[in-house]
mmCIF file of C-alpha atoms in Angstrom:
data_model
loop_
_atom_site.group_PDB
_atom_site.id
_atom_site.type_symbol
_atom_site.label_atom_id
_atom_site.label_comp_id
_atom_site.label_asym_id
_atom_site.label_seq_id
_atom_site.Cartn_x
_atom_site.Cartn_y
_atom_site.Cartn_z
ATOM 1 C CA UNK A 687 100.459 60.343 19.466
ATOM 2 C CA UNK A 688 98.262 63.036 18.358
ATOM 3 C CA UNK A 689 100.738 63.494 15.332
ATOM 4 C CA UNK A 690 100.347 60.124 14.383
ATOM 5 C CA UNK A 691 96.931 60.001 14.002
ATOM 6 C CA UNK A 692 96.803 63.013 11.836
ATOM 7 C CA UNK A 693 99.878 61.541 9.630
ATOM 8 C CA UNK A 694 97.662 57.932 9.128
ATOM 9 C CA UNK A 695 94.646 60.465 8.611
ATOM 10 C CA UNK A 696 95.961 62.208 5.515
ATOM 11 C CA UNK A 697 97.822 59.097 4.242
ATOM 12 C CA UNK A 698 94.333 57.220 4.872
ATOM 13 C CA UNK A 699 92.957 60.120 2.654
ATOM 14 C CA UNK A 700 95.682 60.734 0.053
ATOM 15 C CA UNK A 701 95.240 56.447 -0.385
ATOM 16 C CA UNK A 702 91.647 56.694 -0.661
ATOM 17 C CA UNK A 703 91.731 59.378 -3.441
ATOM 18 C CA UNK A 704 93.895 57.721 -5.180
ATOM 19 C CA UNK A 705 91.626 54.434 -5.078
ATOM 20 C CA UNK A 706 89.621 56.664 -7.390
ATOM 21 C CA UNK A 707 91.564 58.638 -9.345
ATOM 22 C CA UNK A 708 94.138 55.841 -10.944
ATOM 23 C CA UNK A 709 93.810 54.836 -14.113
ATOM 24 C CA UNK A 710 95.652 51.690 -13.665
ATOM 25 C CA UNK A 711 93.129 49.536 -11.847
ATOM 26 C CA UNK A 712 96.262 47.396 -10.371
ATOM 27 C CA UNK A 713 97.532 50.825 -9.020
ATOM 28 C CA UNK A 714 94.162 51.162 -7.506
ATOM 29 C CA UNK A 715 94.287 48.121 -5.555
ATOM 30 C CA UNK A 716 97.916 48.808 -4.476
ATOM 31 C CA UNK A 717 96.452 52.207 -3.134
ATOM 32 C CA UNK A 718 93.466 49.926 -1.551
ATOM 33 C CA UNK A 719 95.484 47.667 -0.036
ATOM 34 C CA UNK A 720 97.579 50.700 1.480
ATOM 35 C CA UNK A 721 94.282 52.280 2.715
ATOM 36 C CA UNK A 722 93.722 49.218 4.398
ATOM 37 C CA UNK A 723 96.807 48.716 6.484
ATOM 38 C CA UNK A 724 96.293 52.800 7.314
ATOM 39 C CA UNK A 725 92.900 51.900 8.992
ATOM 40 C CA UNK A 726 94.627 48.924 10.934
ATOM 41 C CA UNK A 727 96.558 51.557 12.359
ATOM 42 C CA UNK A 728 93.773 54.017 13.011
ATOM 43 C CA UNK A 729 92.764 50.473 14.991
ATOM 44 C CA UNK A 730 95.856 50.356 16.896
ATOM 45 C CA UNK A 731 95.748 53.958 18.408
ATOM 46 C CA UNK A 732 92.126 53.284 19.166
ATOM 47 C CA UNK A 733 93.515 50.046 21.448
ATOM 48 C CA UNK A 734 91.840 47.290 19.243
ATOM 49 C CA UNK A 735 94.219 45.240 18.372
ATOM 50 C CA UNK A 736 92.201 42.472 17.426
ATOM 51 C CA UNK A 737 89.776 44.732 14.611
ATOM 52 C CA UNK A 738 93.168 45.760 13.275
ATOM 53 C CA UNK A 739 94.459 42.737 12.913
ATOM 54 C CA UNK A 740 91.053 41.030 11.420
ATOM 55 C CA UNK A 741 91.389 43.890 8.950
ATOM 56 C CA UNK A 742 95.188 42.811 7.897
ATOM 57 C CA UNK A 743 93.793 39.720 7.752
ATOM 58 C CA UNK A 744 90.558 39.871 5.653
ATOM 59 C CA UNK A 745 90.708 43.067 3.728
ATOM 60 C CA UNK A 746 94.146 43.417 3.090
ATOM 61 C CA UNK A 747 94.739 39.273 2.827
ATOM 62 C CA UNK A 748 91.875 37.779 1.315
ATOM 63 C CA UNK A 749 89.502 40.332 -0.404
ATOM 64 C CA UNK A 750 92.690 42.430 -2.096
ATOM 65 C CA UNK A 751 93.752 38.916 -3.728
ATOM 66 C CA UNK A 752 89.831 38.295 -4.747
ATOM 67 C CA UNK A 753 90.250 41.971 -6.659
ATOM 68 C CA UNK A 754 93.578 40.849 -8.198
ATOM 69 C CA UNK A 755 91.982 37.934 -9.683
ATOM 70 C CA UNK A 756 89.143 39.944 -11.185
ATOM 71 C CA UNK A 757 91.620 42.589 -12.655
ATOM 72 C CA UNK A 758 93.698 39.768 -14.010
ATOM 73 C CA UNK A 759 90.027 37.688 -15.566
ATOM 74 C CA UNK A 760 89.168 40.661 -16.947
ATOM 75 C CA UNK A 761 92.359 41.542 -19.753
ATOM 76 C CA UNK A 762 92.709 44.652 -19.874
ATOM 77 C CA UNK A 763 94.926 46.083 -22.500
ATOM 78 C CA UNK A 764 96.152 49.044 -24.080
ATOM 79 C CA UNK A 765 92.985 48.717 -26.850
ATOM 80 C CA UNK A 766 90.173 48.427 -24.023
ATOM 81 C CA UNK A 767 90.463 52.358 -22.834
ATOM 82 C CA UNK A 768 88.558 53.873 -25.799
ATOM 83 C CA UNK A 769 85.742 51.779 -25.239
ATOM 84 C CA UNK A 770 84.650 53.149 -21.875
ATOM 85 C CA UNK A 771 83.307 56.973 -22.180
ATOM 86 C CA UNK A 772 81.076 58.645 -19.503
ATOM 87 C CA UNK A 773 78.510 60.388 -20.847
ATOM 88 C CA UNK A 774 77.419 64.312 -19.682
ATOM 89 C CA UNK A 775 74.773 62.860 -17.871
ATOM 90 C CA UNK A 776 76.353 60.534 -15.903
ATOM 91 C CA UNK A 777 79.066 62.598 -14.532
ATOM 92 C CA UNK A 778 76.177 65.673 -14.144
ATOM 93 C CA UNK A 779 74.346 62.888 -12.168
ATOM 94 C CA UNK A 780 77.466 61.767 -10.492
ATOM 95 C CA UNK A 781 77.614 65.095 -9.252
ATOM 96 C CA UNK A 782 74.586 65.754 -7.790
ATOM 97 C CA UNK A 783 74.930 62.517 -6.200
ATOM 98 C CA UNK A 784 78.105 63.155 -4.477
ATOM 99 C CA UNK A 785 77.270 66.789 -3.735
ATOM 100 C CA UNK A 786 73.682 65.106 -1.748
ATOM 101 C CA UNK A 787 76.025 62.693 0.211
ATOM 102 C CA UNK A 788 77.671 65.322 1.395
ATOM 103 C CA UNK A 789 74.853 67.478 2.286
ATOM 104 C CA UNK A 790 73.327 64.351 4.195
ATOM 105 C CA UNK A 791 76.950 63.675 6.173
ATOM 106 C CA UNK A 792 77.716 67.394 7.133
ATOM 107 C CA UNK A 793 73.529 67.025 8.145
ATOM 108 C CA UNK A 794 74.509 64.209 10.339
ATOM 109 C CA UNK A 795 77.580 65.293 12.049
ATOM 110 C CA UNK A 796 76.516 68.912 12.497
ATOM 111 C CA UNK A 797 75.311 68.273 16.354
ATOM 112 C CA UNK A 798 77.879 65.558 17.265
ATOM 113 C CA UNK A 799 80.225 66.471 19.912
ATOM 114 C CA UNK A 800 83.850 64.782 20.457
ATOM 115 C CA UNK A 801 84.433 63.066 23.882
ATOM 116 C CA UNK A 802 87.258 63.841 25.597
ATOM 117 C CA UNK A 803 89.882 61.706 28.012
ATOM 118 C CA UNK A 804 88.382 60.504 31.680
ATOM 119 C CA UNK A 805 91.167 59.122 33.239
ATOM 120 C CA UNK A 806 88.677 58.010 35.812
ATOM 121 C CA UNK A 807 86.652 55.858 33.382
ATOM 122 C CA UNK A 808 89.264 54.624 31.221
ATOM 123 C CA UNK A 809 90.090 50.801 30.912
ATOM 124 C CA UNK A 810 92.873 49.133 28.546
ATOM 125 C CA UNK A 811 90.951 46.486 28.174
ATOM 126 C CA UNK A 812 87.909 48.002 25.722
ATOM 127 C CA UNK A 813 89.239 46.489 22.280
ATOM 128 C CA UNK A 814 90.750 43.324 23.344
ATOM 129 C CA UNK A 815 89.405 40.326 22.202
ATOM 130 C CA UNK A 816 87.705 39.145 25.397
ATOM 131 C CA UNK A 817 85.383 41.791 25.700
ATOM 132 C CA UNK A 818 84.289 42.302 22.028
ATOM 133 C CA UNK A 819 82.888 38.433 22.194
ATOM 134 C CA UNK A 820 81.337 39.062 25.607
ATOM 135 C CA UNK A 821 79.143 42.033 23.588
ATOM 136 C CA UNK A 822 79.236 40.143 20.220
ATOM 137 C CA UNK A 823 77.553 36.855 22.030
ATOM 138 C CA UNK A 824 75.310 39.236 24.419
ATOM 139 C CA UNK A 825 74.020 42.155 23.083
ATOM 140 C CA UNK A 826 73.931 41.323 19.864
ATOM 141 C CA UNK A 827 73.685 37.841 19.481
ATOM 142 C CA UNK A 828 70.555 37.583 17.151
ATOM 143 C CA UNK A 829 72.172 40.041 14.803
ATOM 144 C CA UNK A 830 75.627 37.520 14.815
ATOM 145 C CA UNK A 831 73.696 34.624 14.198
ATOM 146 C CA UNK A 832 71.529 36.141 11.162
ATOM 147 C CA UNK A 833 74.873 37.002 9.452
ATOM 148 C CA UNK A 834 75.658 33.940 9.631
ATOM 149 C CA UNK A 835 73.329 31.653 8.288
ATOM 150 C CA UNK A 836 73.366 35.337 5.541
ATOM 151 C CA UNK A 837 76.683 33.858 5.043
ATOM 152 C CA UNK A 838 75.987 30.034 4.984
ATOM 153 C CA UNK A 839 73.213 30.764 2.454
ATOM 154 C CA UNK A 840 75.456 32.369 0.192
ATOM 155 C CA UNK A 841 78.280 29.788 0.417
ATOM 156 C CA UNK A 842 75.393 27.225 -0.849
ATOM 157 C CA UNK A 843 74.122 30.118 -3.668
ATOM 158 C CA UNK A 844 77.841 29.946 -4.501
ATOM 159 C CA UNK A 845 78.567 26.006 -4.695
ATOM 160 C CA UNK A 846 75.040 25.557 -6.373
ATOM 161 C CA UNK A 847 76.320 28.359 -9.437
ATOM 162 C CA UNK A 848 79.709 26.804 -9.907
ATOM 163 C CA UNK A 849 78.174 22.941 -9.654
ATOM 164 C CA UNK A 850 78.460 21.836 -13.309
ATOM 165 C CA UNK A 851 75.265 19.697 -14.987
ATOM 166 C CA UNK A 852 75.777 16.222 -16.360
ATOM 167 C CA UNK A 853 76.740 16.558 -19.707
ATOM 168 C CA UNK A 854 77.298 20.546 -19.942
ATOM 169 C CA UNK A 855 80.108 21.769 -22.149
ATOM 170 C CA UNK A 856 83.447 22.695 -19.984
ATOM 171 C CA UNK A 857 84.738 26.161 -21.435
#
C-alpha cells in the first residue's frame, strides 16, 4: 500500500511538471487530465470513493473537454510561437514569486505533525457518501448554500453574455 502511494505521488508530480513545462498546450492537457485521474487515486487509498469519483467525473470529464475547446478556439499554429516572448522582468518576477510561495508553504508546514494509525478509532465508513452529506448539510450548510446561489448567479451572468440583441450582427 505504502508503495502505491509513493508510485501515484511521483507520477502525480512528474504529471504536474509536465502541465508546465510542455510546449504543446494539447500535451499539457493530456498531462492534466493524467494528473487528475492520479489524485482520484490518492482518493481511493484515502477511502473516499465518492471525491474520487466526483473528480473523474468533473475534472477529468467536463472541465478537461472545456480546455480542449479553448485550445482548439484559439488556432494555434506553427507561426503563433514567435509572438509570445517573456521579458527579464517577468521571469525575474516569476521568480521571486515562486521562491515567496515556497517560503510561505515550508512556513506553514514547519510545525505540522503526521497522524498515525488508531486501530481503535478507525471507521470504513469516513469517505463514503453518507457521511460527507451528513457534514456537508450540518456543519457547513450556510457555506453550501452560498456556493450555490455563487453558482446560480453565474449561470444567469453567463446566459445574459451569450443572449444575442434584436437586430445584432451574428459573426
Amino acid at each position: 500500500m505504502e508503495s502505491l502511494f509513493f508510485f501515484l505521488a511521483s507520477l502525480t508530480l512528474l504529471c504536474a511538471l509536465m502541465v508546465v513545462i510542455s510546449k504543446n498546450p494539447v500535451h499539457s492537457v493530456l498531462f492534466l487530465i493524467i494528473t487528475f485521474f492520479t489524485i482520484s487515486g490518492h482518493y481511493i487509498l484515502l477511502n473516499a470513493q465518492f471525491l474520487a469519483a466526483v473528480n473523474i467525473i468533473v475534472y477529468a470529464g467536463a472541465i478537461m473537454v472545456l480546455f480542449l475547446f479553448v485550445i482548439m478556439f484559439l488556432n494555434m499554429n506553427k507561426h503563433s510561437d514567435t509572438a509570445v516572448k517573456a521579458s527579464t522582468l517577468s521571469k525575474f518576477a516569476g521568480t521571486i514569486a515562486g521562491g515567496l510561495l515556497f517560503v510561505v508553504m515550508f512556513a506553514a508546514l514547519k510545525d505540522t505533525t503526521v497522524a498515525g494509525y488508531d486501530a481503535d478509532t478507525f471507521t470504513s465508513q469516513t469517505g463514503m457518501v453518507e457521511n460527507l452529506g451528513a457534514v456537508l448539510f450540518t456543519q457547513y450548510l450556510l457555506p453550501f448554500e452560498l456556493a450555490s446561489v455563487l453558482f446560480l448567479v453565474a449561470m444567469v451572468g453567463a446566459v445574459m453574455l451569450g443572449k444575442r440583441e434584436v437586430g445584432e450582427r451574428h459573426f
